[in-house]
Amino acid sequence: MSAAQGRSTFIVVSNRLPLDRITDPDGSSGWRRAPGGLVTALAPVMTDVDGAWVGWHGAPDETLAPFHHEGMDLIPVPQSAEEVELYYEGFSNSTLWPLYHDVIAPPEFHRTWWDAYRRVNHRFADAAADAAAPGATVWVQDYQLHLVPRYLRQQRPDLRIGFFNHIPFPPPEIFAQLPWRRAILDGLLGADLIGFQRPNDTANFLRCARRFLDANVKGREVQSPDGDGRITRAEPFPISIDVARIQELAARPDIIERAAQIRRDLGNPKTILLGVDRLDYTKGITHRLKAYGELLLDGKISVEDATLIQVASPSRERVESYRLLREEVDGMIGRINGQFDSILNTAVRYLHHSYPVEEMVALYLAADVLLVTALRDGMNLVAKEYVAARRGDTGALVLSEFTGAADQLKQALLVNPHDIDGLKSTIVRAINLPATEARRRMRSMRRQVLDHDVQRWSGDFLRTLAEASEHAG
Ligand code: F6P
């Protein structure tokens, strides 16, 4: 089973490569590094050592040779159109995603999806095994690739293998529904270290390993039940953002001017509220709109005084539950605006686009209140970006207690988004927060974020992985 050994000493494996394809006006195409904390944190490690990134390049039915971009080796893993449907839209995003997010949408269980998930995970593991030098470190990312650590370990027992779960991990009472629960847990236990966002996710995983695999769990260590005696460690590593980059953009005169222009273009309202989400049912966008619409109806806010900017970036648009959500959000915003807009002012400025990070930072600077009302969210990096951008310690963050970020941003105005009355009063409180209280809260949150950037996160993970693999057995 042993694969040919490659030359990379550090390999990241994720469903998507951290690159966007761009087409130039002359029709030629190239690549641009995708915005995102993970690639920023890992790019320096990649270029210092002989690093490679294994992932899908985003186009179905296309096979690409490995290539080099800005100091990184990229190893594209192909997926057929059918695999995108069964493995990505199916098992990853219609089975695991809803199962891991409190079954907000009902998960579907299909054997054909599971077969595709296994097949594609094998392909990712093979690509990493081929690229890895003897004793290399391989860091596997997220729920699309739960089986890769085990497949990789089977081919290459010499490797140091880490796994990080970017989304929540469910309690055994919910995980129990998954027909392939044992195989998923066993897949993960191929790793030396498994990282989670929150202590709760870690505890859930350990309980699942004990309950469904009958594994020997001591503290945060799990002894693999397959008889080889190896130890896997599970620990929380809350992910963060590229703080320096956000701060640098927040200080740029053109971006500060753009923020002022956004306010002018909205008719200089007293308060700008902002929501920034992928258009996903886990983000609680409909709860936020319900609360906002009722506040307008109650006369607690008016379109002359306040505008809500809702950025909802398109996501997983071929998945039915996402299509239905879009219709619901479009309908709600249409109704709110139809009822409350004037010729001059709008209640909700709805932007169904993705924006470059420069425009996002201008929006963070323009917004007096950020609304994060997720029903369940592994972390929520938008909350951390908002805090990092608020250089003057002004602004208010309304933050769902069901996000990983709520564990760290304790001075946010925490809300239960299911409690619409509570959400309404918290929004009003945020709008009217006394300046001294706002400053005290923002200063404390900024201390936390500025001190825990994504570089620190990846450094902590990789150091712990080195220790864990030493004593994994
Ligand atoms: O939060 C999990 C995650 O996979 C992120 O890593 C990613 O940015 C987002 O969901 C959207 O992922 P995709 O468009 O690949 O489904």
PDB file of N, CA and C in Angstrom, residues 115-159:
ATOM      1  N   ASP A 115     -20.704   6.739  -0.291  1.00  0.00           N
ATOM      2  CA  ASP A 115     -19.716   6.070  -1.164  1.00  0.00           C
ATOM      3  C   ASP A 115     -18.837   7.119  -1.848  1.00  0.00           C
ATOM      4  N   ALA A 116     -19.465   8.205  -2.320  1.00  0.00           N
ATOM      5  CA  ALA A 116     -18.691   9.259  -2.999  1.00  0.00           C
ATOM      6  C   ALA A 116     -17.756   9.950  -2.002  1.00  0.00           C
ATOM      7  N   TYR A 117     -18.226  10.166  -0.786  1.00  0.00           N
ATOM      8  CA  TYR A 117     -17.396  10.812   0.248  1.00  0.00           C
ATOM      9  C   TYR A 117     -16.143   9.970   0.502  1.00  0.00           C
ATOM     10  N   ARG A 118     -16.337   8.658   0.627  1.00  0.00           N
ATOM     11  CA  ARG A 118     -15.175   7.775   0.861  1.00  0.00           C
ATOM     12  C   ARG A 118     -14.211   7.830  -0.318  1.00  0.00           C
ATOM     13  N   ARG A 119     -14.772   7.789  -1.511  1.00  0.00           N
ATOM     14  CA  ARG A 119     -13.932   7.762  -2.724  1.00  0.00           C
ATOM     15  C   ARG A 119     -13.115   9.060  -2.842  1.00  0.00           C
ATOM     16  N   VAL A 120     -13.773  10.189  -2.638  1.00  0.00           N
ATOM     17  CA  VAL A 120     -13.067  11.468  -2.798  1.00  0.00           C
ATOM     18  C   VAL A 120     -12.052  11.659  -1.653  1.00  0.00           C
ATOM     19  N   ASN A 121     -12.414  11.248  -0.442  1.00  0.00           N
ATOM     20  CA  ASN A 121     -11.450  11.337   0.671  1.00  0.00           C
ATOM     21  C   ASN A 121     -10.209  10.496   0.376  1.00  0.00           C
ATOM     22  N   HIS A 122     -10.410   9.332  -0.227  1.00  0.00           N
ATOM     23  CA  HIS A 122      -9.276   8.481  -0.610  1.00  0.00           C
ATOM     24  C   HIS A 122      -8.359   9.203  -1.574  1.00  0.00           C
ATOM     25  N   ARG A 123      -8.972   9.913  -2.514  1.00  0.00           N
ATOM     26  CA  ARG A 123      -8.188  10.621  -3.537  1.00  0.00           C
ATOM     27  C   ARG A 123      -7.346  11.729  -2.895  1.00  0.00           C
ATOM     28  N   PHE A 124      -7.934  12.453  -1.958  1.00  0.00           N
ATOM     29  CA  PHE A 124      -7.173  13.495  -1.262  1.00  0.00           C
ATOM     30  C   PHE A 124      -6.017  12.864  -0.475  1.00  0.00           C
ATOM     31  N   ALA A 125      -6.311  11.747   0.194  1.00  0.00           N
ATOM     32  CA  ALA A 125      -5.260  11.091   1.001  1.00  0.00           C
ATOM     33  C   ALA A 125      -4.133  10.599   0.091  1.00  0.00           C
ATOM     34  N   ASP A 126      -4.484  10.048  -1.067  1.00  0.00           N
ATOM     35  CA  ASP A 126      -3.458   9.555  -2.005  1.00  0.00           C
ATOM     36  C   ASP A 126      -2.567  10.709  -2.467  1.00  0.00           C
ATOM     37  N   ALA A 127      -3.198  11.853  -2.770  1.00  0.00           N
ATOM     38  CA  ALA A 127      -2.419  13.008  -3.260  1.00  0.00           C
ATOM     39  C   ALA A 127      -1.455  13.481  -2.174  1.00  0.00           C
ATOM     40  N   ALA A 128      -1.918  13.510  -0.921  1.00  0.00           N
ATOM     41  CA  ALA A 128      -1.044  13.958   0.173  1.00  0.00           C
ATOM     42  C   ALA A 128       0.065  12.937   0.410  1.00  0.00           C
ATOM     43  N   ALA A 129      -0.288  11.649   0.357  1.00  0.00           N
ATOM     44  CA  ALA A 129       0.715  10.592   0.590  1.00  0.00           C
ATOM     45  C   ALA A 129       1.809  10.655  -0.476  1.00  0.00           C
ATOM     46  N   ASP A 130       1.431  10.945  -1.710  1.00  0.00           N
ATOM     47  CA  ASP A 130       2.418  11.036  -2.796  1.00  0.00           C
ATOM     48  C   ASP A 130       3.352  12.219  -2.623  1.00  0.00           C
ATOM     49  N   ALA A 131       2.808  13.320  -2.075  1.00  0.00           N
ATOM     50  CA  ALA A 131       3.596  14.560  -2.006  1.00  0.00           C
ATOM     51  C   ALA A 131       4.498  14.604  -0.778  1.00  0.00           C
ATOM     52  N   ALA A 132       4.185  13.809   0.248  1.00  0.00           N
ATOM     53  CA  ALA A 132       4.847  13.968   1.554  1.00  0.00           C
ATOM     54  C   ALA A 132       6.237  13.324   1.593  1.00  0.00           C
ATOM     55  N   ALA A 133       7.199  14.095   2.103  1.00  0.00           N
ATOM     56  CA  ALA A 133       8.542  13.568   2.354  1.00  0.00           C
ATOM     57  C   ALA A 133       8.485  12.650   3.591  1.00  0.00           C
ATOM     58  N   PRO A 134       9.494  11.788   3.792  1.00  0.00           N
ATOM     59  CA  PRO A 134       9.495  10.939   4.987  1.00  0.00           C
ATOM     60  C   PRO A 134       9.367  11.799   6.254  1.00  0.00           C
ATOM     61  N   GLY A 135       8.463  11.405   7.153  1.00  0.00           N
ATOM     62  CA  GLY A 135       8.295  12.103   8.428  1.00  0.00           C
ATOM     63  C   GLY A 135       7.641  13.467   8.320  1.00  0.00           C
ATOM     64  N   ALA A 136       7.049  13.796   7.163  1.00  0.00           N
ATOM     65  CA  ALA A 136       6.451  15.134   6.955  1.00  0.00           C
ATOM     66  C   ALA A 136       5.255  15.357   7.878  1.00  0.00           C
ATOM     67  N   THR A 137       4.902  16.644   8.029  1.00  0.00           N
ATOM     68  CA  THR A 137       3.696  17.024   8.769  1.00  0.00           C
ATOM     69  C   THR A 137       2.573  17.281   7.764  1.00  0.00           C
ATOM     70  N   VAL A 138       1.423  16.656   8.002  1.00  0.00           N
ATOM     71  CA  VAL A 138       0.275  16.879   7.128  1.00  0.00           C
ATOM     72  C   VAL A 138      -0.872  17.399   7.983  1.00  0.00           C
ATOM     73  N   TRP A 139      -1.435  18.551   7.577  1.00  0.00           N
ATOM     74  CA  TRP A 139      -2.509  19.161   8.359  1.00  0.00           C
ATOM     75  C   TRP A 139      -3.783  19.154   7.512  1.00  0.00           C
ATOM     76  N   VAL A 140      -4.746  18.338   7.924  1.00  0.00           N
ATOM     77  CA  VAL A 140      -5.996  18.157   7.187  1.00  0.00           C
ATOM     78  C   VAL A 140      -7.064  19.090   7.779  1.00  0.00           C
ATOM     79  N   GLN A 141      -7.832  19.739   6.893  1.00  0.00           N
ATOM     80  CA  GLN A 141      -8.802  20.742   7.335  1.00  0.00           C
ATOM     81  C   GLN A 141     -10.240  20.301   7.077  1.00  0.00           C
ATOM     82  N   ASP A 142     -11.020  20.250   8.116  1.00  0.00           N
ATOM     83  CA  ASP A 142     -12.480  20.342   8.076  1.00  0.00           C
ATOM     84  C   ASP A 142     -13.272  19.097   7.669  1.00  0.00           C
ATOM     85  N   TYR A 143     -14.594  19.282   7.843  1.00  0.00           N
ATOM     86  CA  TYR A 143     -15.547  18.169   7.824  1.00  0.00           C
ATOM     87  C   TYR A 143     -15.671  17.475   6.472  1.00  0.00           C
ATOM     88  N   GLN A 144     -15.222  18.116   5.409  1.00  0.00           N
ATOM     89  CA  GLN A 144     -15.304  17.439   4.104  1.00  0.00           C
ATOM     90  C   GLN A 144     -14.298  16.280   4.036  1.00  0.00           C
ATOM     91  N   LEU A 145     -13.335  16.263   4.968  1.00  0.00           N
ATOM     92  CA  LEU A 145     -12.203  15.331   4.835  1.00  0.00           C
ATOM     93  C   LEU A 145     -11.955  14.501   6.098  1.00  0.00           C
ATOM     94  N   HIS A 146     -13.021  14.088   6.774  1.00  0.00           N
ATOM     95  CA  HIS A 146     -12.863  13.346   8.027  1.00  0.00           C
ATOM     96  C   HIS A 146     -12.111  12.027   7.883  1.00  0.00           C
ATOM     97  N   LEU A 147     -12.160  11.426   6.695  1.00  0.00           N
ATOM     98  CA  LEU A 147     -11.560  10.088   6.564  1.00  0.00           C
ATOM     99  C   LEU A 147     -10.096  10.149   6.149  1.00  0.00           C
ATOM    100  N   VAL A 148      -9.635  11.352   5.778  1.00  0.00           N
ATOM    101  CA  VAL A 148      -8.268  11.458   5.246  1.00  0.00           C
ATOM    102  C   VAL A 148      -7.203  11.053   6.277  1.00  0.00           C
ATOM    103  N   PRO A 149      -7.320  11.445   7.570  1.00  0.00           N
ATOM    104  CA  PRO A 149      -6.252  11.047   8.500  1.00  0.00           C
ATOM    105  C   PRO A 149      -6.040   9.526   8.544  1.00  0.00           C
ATOM    106  N   ARG A 150      -7.135   8.758   8.590  1.00  0.00           N
ATOM    107  CA  ARG A 150      -6.980   7.286   8.663  1.00  0.00           C
ATOM    108  C   ARG A 150      -6.396   6.731   7.362  1.00  0.00           C
ATOM    109  N   TYR A 151      -6.936   7.177   6.211  1.00  0.00           N
ATOM    110  CA  TYR A 151      -6.425   6.671   4.930  1.00  0.00           C
ATOM    111  C   TYR A 151      -4.941   6.988   4.779  1.00  0.00           C
ATOM    112  N   LEU A 152      -4.568   8.163   5.256  1.00  0.00           N
ATOM    113  CA  LEU A 152      -3.177   8.595   5.142  1.00  0.00           C
ATOM    114  C   LEU A 152      -2.282   7.763   6.061  1.00  0.00           C
ATOM    115  N   ARG A 153      -2.745   7.560   7.275  1.00  0.00           N
ATOM    116  CA  ARG A 153      -1.974   6.771   8.256  1.00  0.00           C
ATOM    117  C   ARG A 153      -1.741   5.359   7.730  1.00  0.00           C
ATOM    118  N   GLN A 154      -2.779   4.790   7.058  1.00  0.00           N
ATOM    119  CA  GLN A 154      -2.631   3.427   6.539  1.00  0.00           C
ATOM    120  C   GLN A 154      -1.519   3.355   5.494  1.00  0.00           C
ATOM    121  N   GLN A 155      -1.412   4.384   4.674  1.00  0.00           N
ATOM    122  CA  GLN A 155      -0.383   4.368   3.624  1.00  0.00           C
ATOM    123  C   GLN A 155       0.968   4.817   4.130  1.00  0.00           C
ATOM    124  N   ARG A 156       0.956   5.789   5.065  1.00  0.00           N
ATOM    125  CA  ARG A 156       2.199   6.424   5.471  1.00  0.00           C
ATOM    126  C   ARG A 156       2.271   6.567   6.999  1.00  0.00           C
ATOM    127  N   PRO A 157       2.589   5.451   7.689  1.00  0.00           N
ATOM    128  CA  PRO A 157       2.639   5.523   9.161  1.00  0.00           C
ATOM    129  C   PRO A 157       3.738   6.457   9.666  1.00  0.00           C
ATOM    130  N   ASP A 158       4.649   6.847   8.793  1.00  0.00           N
ATOM    131  CA  ASP A 158       5.751   7.724   9.223  1.00  0.00           C
ATOM    132  C   ASP A 158       5.311   9.185   9.410  1.00  0.00           C
ATOM    133  N   LEU A 159       4.105   9.556   8.937  1.00  0.00           N
ATOM    134  CA  LEU A 159       3.735  10.980   8.911  1.00  0.00           C
ATOM    135  C   LEU A 159       3.217  11.472  10.258  1.00  0.00           C
TER     136      LEU A 159
END
